[in-house]
Tab-separated table of C-alpha atoms and ligand atoms in Angstrom:
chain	number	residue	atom	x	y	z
A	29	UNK	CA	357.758	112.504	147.684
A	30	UNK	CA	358.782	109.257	145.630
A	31	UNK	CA	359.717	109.359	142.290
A	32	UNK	CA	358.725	106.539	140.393
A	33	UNK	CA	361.193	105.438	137.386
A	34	UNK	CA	359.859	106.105	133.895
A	35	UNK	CA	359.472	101.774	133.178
A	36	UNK	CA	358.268	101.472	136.634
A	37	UNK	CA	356.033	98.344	136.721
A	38	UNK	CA	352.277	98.379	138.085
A	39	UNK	CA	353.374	96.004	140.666
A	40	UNK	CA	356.430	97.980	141.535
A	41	UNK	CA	354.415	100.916	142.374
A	42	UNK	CA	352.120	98.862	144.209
A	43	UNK	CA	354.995	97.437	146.298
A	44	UNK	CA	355.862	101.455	147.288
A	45	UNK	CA	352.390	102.117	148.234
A	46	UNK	CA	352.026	99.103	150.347
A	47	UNK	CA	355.486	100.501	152.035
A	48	UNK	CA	354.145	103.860	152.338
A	49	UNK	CA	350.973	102.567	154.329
A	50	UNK	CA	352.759	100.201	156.454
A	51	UNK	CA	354.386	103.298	157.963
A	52	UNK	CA	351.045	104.724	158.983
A	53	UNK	CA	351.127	107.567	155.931
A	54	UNK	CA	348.910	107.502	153.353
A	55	UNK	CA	350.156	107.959	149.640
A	56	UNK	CA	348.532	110.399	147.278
A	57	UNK	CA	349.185	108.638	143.425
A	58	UNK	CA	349.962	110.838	140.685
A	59	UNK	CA	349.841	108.976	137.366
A	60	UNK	CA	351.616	111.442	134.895
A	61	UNK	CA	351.774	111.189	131.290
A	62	UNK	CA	355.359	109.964	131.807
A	63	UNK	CA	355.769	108.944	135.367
A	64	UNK	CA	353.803	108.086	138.284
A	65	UNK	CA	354.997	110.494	141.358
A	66	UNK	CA	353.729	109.561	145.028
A	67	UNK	CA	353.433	112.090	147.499
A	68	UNK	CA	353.394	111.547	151.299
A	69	UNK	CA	350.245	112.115	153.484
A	70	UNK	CA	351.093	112.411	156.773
A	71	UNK	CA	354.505	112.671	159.375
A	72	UNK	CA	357.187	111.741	157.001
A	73	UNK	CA	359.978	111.602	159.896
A	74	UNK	CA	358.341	108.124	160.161
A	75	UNK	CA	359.975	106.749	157.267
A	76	UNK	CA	363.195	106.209	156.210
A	77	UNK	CA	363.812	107.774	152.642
A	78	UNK	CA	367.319	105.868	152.139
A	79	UNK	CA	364.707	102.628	152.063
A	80	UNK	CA	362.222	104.425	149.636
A	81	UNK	CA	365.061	105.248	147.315
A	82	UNK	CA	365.963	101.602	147.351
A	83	UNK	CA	363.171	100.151	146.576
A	84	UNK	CA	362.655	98.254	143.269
A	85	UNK	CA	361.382	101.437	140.683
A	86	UNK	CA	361.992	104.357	142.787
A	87	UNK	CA	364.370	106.480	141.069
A	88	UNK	CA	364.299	108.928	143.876
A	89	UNK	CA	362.540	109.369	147.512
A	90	UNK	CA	362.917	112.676	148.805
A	91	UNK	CA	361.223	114.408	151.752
A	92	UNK	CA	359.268	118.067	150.832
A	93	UNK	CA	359.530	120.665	153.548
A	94	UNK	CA	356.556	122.683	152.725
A	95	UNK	CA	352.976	122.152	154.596
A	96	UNK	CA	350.860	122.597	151.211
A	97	UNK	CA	352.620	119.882	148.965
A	98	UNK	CA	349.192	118.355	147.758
A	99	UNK	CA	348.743	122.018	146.602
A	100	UNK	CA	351.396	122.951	145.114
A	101	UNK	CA	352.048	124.505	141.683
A	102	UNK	CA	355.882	123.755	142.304
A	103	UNK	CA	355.163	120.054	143.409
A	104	UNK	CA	352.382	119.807	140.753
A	105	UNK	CA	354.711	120.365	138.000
A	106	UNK	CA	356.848	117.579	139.285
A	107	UNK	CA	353.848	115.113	139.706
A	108	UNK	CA	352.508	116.159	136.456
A	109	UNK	CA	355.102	117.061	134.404
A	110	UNK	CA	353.014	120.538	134.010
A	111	UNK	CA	352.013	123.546	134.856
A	112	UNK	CA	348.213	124.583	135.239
A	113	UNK	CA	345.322	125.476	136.584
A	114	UNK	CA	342.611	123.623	138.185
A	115	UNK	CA	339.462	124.259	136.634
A	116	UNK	CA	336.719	123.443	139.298
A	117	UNK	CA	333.400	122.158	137.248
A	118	UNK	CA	330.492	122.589	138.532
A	119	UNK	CA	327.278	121.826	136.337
A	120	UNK	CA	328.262	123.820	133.146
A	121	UNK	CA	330.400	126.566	135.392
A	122	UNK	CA	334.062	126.512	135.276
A	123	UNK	CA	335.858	127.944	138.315
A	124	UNK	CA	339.247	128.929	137.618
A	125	UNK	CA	339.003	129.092	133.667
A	126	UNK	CA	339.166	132.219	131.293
A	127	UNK	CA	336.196	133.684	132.585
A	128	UNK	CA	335.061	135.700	135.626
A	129	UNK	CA	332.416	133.989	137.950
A	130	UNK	CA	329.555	135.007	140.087
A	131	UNK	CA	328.376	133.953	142.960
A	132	UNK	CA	325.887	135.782	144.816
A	133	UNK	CA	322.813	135.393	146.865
A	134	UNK	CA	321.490	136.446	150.430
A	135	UNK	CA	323.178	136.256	153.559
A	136	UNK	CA	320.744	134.519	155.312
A	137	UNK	CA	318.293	132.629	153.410
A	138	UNK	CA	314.646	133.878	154.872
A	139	UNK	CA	312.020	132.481	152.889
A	140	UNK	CA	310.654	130.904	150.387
A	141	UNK	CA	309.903	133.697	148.765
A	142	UNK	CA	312.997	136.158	149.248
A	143	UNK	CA	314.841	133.175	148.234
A	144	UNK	CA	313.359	132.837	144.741
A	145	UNK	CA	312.951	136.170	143.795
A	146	UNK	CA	316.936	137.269	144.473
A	147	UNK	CA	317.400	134.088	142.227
A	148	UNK	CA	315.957	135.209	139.842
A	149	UNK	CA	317.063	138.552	139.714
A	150	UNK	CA	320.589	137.865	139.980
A	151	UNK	CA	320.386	135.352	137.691
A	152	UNK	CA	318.898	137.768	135.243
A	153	UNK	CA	321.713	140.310	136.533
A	154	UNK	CA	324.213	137.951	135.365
A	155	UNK	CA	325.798	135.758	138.312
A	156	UNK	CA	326.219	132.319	137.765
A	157	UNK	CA	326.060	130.438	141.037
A	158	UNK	CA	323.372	130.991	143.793
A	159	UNK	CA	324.465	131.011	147.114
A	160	UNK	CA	322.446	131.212	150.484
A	161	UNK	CA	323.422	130.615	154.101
A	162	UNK	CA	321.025	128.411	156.370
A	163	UNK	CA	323.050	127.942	159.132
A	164	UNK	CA	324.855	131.097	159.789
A	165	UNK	CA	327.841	131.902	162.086
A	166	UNK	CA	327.197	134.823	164.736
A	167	UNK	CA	329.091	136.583	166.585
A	168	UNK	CA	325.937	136.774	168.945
A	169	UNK	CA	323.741	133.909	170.435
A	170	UNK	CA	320.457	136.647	170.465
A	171	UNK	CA	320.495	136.858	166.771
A	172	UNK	CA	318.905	135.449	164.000
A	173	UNK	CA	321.281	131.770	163.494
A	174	UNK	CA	319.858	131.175	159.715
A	175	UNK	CA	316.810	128.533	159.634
A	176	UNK	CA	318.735	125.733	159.866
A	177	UNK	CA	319.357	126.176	163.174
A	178	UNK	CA	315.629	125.964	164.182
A	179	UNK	CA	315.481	122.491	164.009
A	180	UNK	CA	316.420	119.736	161.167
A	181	UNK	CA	312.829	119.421	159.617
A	182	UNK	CA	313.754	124.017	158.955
A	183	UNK	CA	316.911	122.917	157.388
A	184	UNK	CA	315.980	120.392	155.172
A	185	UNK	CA	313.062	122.817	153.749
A	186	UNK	CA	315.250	125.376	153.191
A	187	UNK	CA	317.891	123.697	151.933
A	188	UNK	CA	314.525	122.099	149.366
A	189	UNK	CA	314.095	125.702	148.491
A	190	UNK	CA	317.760	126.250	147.405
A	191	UNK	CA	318.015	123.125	145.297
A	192	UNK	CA	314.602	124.208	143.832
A	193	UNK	CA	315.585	127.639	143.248
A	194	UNK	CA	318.892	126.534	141.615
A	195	UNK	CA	316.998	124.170	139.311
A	196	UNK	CA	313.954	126.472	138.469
A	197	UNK	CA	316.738	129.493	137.878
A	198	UNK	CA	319.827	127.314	135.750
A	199	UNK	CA	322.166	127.921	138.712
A	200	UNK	CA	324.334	125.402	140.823
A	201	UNK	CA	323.798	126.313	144.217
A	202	UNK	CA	326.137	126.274	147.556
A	203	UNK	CA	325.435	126.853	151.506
A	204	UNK	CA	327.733	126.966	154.147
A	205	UNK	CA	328.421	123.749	156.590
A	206	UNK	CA	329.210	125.684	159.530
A	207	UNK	CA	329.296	122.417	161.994
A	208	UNK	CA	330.679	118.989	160.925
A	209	UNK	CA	327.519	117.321	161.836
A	210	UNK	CA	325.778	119.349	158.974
A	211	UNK	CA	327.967	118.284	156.090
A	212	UNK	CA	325.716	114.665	155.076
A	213	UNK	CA	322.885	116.336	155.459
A	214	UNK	CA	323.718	119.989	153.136
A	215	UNK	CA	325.883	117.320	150.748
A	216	UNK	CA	322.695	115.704	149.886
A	217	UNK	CA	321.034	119.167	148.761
A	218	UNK	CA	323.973	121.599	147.395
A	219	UNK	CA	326.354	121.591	144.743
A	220	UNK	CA	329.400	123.234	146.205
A	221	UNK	CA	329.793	122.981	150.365
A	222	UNK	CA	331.307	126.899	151.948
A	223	UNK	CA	333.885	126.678	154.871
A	224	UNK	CA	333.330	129.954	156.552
A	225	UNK	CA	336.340	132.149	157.842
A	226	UNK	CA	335.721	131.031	161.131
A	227	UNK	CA	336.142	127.431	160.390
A	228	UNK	CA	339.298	127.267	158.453
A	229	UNK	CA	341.622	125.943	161.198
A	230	UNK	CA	338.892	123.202	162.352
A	231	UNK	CA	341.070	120.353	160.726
A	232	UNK	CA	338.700	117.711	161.165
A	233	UNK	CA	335.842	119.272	159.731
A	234	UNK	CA	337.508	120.249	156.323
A	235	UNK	CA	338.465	116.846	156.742
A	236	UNK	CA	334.340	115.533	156.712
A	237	UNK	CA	333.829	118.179	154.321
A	238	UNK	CA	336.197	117.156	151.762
A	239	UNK	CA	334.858	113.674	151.689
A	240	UNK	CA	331.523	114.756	150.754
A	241	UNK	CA	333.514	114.278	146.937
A	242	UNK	CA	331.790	118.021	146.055
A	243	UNK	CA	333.730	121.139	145.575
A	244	UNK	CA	334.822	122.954	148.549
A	245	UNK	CA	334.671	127.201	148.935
A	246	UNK	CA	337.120	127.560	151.331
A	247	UNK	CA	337.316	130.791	152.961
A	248	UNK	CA	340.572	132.308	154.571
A	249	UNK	CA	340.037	133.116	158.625
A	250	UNK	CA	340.698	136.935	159.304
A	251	UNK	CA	343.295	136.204	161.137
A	252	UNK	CA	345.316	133.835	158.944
A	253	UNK	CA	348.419	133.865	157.178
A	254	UNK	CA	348.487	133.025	153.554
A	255	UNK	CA	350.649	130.470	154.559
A	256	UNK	CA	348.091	128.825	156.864
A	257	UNK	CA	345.197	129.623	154.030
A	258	UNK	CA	347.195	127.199	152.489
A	259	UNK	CA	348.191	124.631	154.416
A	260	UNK	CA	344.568	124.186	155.946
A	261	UNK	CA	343.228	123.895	152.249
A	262	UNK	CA	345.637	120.824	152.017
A	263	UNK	CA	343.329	119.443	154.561
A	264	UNK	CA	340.611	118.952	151.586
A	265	UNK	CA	343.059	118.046	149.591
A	266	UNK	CA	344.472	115.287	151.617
A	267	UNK	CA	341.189	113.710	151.302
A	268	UNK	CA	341.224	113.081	147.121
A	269	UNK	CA	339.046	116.212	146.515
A	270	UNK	CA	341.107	118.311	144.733
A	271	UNK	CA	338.190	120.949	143.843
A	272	UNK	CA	338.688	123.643	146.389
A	273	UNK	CA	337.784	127.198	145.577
A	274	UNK	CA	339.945	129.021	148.030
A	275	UNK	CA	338.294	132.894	148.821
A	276	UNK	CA	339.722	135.893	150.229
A	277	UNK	CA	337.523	137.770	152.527
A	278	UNK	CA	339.629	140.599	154.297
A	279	UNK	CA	341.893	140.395	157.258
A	280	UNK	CA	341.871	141.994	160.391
A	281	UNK	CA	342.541	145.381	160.482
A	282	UNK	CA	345.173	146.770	161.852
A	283	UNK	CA	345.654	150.400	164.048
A	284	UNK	CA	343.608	152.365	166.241
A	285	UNK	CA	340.916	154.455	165.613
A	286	UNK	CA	338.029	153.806	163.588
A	287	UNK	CA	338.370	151.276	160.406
A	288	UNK	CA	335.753	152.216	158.238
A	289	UNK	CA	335.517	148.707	156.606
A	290	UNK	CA	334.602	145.431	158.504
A	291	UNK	CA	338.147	144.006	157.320
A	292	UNK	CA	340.754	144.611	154.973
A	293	UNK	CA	341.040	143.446	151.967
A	294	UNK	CA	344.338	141.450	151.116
A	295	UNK	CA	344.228	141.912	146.964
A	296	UNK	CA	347.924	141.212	147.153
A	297	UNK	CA	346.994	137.638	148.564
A	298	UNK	CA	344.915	136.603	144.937
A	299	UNK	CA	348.420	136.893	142.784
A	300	UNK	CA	350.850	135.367	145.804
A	301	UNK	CA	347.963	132.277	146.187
A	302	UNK	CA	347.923	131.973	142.582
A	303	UNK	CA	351.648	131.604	141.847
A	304	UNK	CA	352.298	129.243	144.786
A	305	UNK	CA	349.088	126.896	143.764
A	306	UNK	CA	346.772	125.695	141.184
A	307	UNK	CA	343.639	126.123	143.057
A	308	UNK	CA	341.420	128.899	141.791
A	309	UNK	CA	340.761	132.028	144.000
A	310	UNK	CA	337.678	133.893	144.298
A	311	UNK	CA	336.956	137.354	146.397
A	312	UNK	CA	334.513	138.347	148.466
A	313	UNK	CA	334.168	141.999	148.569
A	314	UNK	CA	330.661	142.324	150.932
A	315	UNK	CA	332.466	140.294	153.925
A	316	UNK	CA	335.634	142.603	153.036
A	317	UNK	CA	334.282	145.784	152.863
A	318	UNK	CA	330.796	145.055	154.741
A	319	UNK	CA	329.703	148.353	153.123
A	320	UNK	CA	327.858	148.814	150.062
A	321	UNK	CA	329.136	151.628	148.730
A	322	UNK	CA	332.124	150.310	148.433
A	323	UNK	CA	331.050	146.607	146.616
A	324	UNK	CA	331.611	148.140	143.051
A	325	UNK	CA	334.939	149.253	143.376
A	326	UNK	CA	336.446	146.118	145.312
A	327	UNK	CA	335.048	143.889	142.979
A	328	UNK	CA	336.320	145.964	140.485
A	329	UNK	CA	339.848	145.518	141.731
A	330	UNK	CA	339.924	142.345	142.400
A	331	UNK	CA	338.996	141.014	138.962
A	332	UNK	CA	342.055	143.748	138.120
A	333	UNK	CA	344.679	141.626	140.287
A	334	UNK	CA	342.959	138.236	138.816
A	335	UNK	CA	340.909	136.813	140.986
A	336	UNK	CA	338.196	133.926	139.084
A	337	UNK	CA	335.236	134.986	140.250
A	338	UNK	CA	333.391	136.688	143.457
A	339	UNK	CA	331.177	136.500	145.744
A	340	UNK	CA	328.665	138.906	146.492
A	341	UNK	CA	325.704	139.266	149.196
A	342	UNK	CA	322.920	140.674	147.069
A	343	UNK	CA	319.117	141.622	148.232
A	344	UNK	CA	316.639	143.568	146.308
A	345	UNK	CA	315.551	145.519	149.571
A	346	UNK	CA	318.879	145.715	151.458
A	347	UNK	CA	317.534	147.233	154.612
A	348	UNK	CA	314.991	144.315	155.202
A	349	UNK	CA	317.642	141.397	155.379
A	350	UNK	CA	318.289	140.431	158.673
A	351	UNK	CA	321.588	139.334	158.537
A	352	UNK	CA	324.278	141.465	157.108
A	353	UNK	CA	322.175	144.408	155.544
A	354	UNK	CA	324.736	146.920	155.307
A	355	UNK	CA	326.783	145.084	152.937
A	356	UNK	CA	324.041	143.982	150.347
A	357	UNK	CA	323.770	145.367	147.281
A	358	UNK	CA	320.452	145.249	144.750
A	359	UNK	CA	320.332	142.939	141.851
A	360	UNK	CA	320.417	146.336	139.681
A	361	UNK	CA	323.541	147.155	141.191
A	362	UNK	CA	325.050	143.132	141.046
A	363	UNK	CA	324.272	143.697	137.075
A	364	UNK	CA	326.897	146.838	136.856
A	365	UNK	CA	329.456	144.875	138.833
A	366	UNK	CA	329.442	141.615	136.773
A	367	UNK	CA	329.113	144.246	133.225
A	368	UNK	CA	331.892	145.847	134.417
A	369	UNK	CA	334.351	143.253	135.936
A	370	UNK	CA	333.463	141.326	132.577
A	371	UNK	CA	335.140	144.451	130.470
A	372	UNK	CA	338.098	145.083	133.125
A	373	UNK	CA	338.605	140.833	133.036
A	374	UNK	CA	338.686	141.216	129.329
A	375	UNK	CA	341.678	143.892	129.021
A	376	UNK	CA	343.903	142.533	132.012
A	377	UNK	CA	343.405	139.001	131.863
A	378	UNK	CA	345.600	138.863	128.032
A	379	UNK	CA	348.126	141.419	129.550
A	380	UNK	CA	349.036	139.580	132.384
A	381	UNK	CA	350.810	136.399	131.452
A	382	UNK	CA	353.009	138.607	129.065
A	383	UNK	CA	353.446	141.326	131.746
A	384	UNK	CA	354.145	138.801	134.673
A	385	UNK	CA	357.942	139.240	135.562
A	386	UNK	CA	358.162	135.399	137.115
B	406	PEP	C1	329.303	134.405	154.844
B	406	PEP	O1	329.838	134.042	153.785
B	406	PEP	O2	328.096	134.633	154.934
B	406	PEP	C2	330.153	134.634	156.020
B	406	PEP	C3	329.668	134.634	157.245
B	406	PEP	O3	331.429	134.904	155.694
B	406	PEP	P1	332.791	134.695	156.499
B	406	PEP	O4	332.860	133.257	156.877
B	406	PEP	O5	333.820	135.108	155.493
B	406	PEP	O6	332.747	135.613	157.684
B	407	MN	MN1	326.990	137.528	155.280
């Protein structure tokens, strides 16, 4: 990280870019109200710092140990002289603001038809964003792959119907680019692009993704520290596209014996992901849990512990999706969730930056 001096001259800064790239790292500009900071993209054991330091406007070069710099609240205070958090926009929505948001939708987009009518009932349910998978990960080649994967002419309909359904409900919509060959062609149809669990270690696709210049949902991997959560979602960052909606979707589970839930739920992960960066964090409760019975309640805690929003798999018949029935709930049942998160949201959210012990 370089430290520019306060009086630091346009062509100064220039000069410590131009240094920066002739190393083979790329520099990542922060123009603060009071100082321009430039952080290091890349392996900084290629460059010398002594020379940084030394050159004309740098009042200090120094190198930053952690993998999730870009990220950082720590680093972001130092960059920009403060301390807050990123509010992703998308359409009128604001992810990571004051209020809870809700993303829901099917699994598996089916459709035409099952599409628009869960639009429109969530939307009259309350949720906010409309999300629908067309190309779906699987733990099995014999089952249904989402309609995307029957052949590009299926994709780009359904991914028609979503931006229709979006535009004929009020809601920005998102789908999940579960290959990096998919990301041009969902980027042209979606507001917000998912990274699935099982993608969050494929560097170069977050890479692609993030240069699509849309938001990012980018989901943690079941088997992932928080640390590596983090350090992959530097990945978009790295790119310029700071609008990444990180979301916590359960862990493995641990012990023998029978689980009872499809993963565990790390709650503790939304306040530790939240004090060590300024990206927003959403929860999903259906992957989580992958019961319905138990959607109300998780949701319900993890607005408690702060998370911005969820994301919930909703169906008005449950039993006739094909992909991940179990886990839906009805749009009658979405509309208790957001009613009641909303309330719960209201009394915490004031409490807790007086409560916090730092
Ligand atoms: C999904 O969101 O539909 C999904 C498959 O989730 P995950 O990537 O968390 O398993
Ligand atoms: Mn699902």
């Amino acid at each position: 990280m370089i430290i520019m001096k306060k009086d630091a001259t346009a062509e100064e800064i220039k000069n410590v870019i131009g240094e920066v790239k002739k190393h083979g790292l790329r520099a990542d500009v922060s123009r603060g109200e009071f100082r321009t900071v430039i952080g290091l993209v890349g392996d900084e054991s290629k460059i010398s710092f002594a020379h940084l330091a030394a050159l004309p406007g740098v009042k200090e070069a120094r190198m930053v140990e952690t993998p999730y710099k870009l990220i950082s609240r720590e680093y972001s205070e130092l960059f920009e002289g403060k301390d807050e958090s990123r509010i992703v926009k998308v359409g009128d929505i604001k992810i990571g603001g004051d209020e809870p948001v809700f993303i829901a939708g099917p699994c598996a987009i089916e459709s035409k038809r099952q599409l628009f009518r869960i639009a429109q009932e969530i939307k009259a349910a309350g949720a906010h964003i409309l999300r629908g998978g067309i190309f779906k990960p699987r733990s099995s080649v014999h089952s249904f792959q989402g309609l995307g994967s029957l052949g590009d002419e299926e994709a780009r309909e359904a991914l028609s119907w979503l931006r229709e359904a979006g535009q004929r409900f009020g809601m920005p919509v998102m789908t999940e680019v579960r290959g990096e060959t998919q990301a041009d062609l969902i980027a042209e149809y979606v507001d917000i692009l998912q990274i699935g669990a099982r993608n969050m270690y494929h560097q170069d696709m977050l890479s692609k993704v993030a240069r699509m210049g849309k938001p990012v949902l980018f989901k943690r991997h079941f088997g992932a520290s928080i640390e590596e959560f983090l350090s992959f979602s530097e990945y978009i960052v790295a790119e310029g596209n700071k609008d990444v909606i990180l979301c916590e979707r359960g862990i493995v589970p641990i012990g023998r014996g029978e689980s009872y839930t499809r993963y565990t739920l790390d709650l503790a992960a939304v306040p530790v992901v939240q004090r060590e960066t300024y990206l927003p964090i959403v929860v999903d409760p259906s992957h989580a849990a992958g019961r319905r019975d138990l959607i109300f309640d998780m949701s319900c805690a993890a607005i408690a512990v702060g998370a911005t929003g969820l994301l919930i798999e909703v169906h008005y018949d449950p039993a006739e999706a094909l992909v991940d029935a179990q886990q839906m709930i009805t749009p009658d049942e979405l509309k208790e969730v957001i009613a009641t998160c909303k309330r719960i949201s209201q009394v915490v959210a004031p409490d807790r930056k007086r409560v916090r012990v730092a």
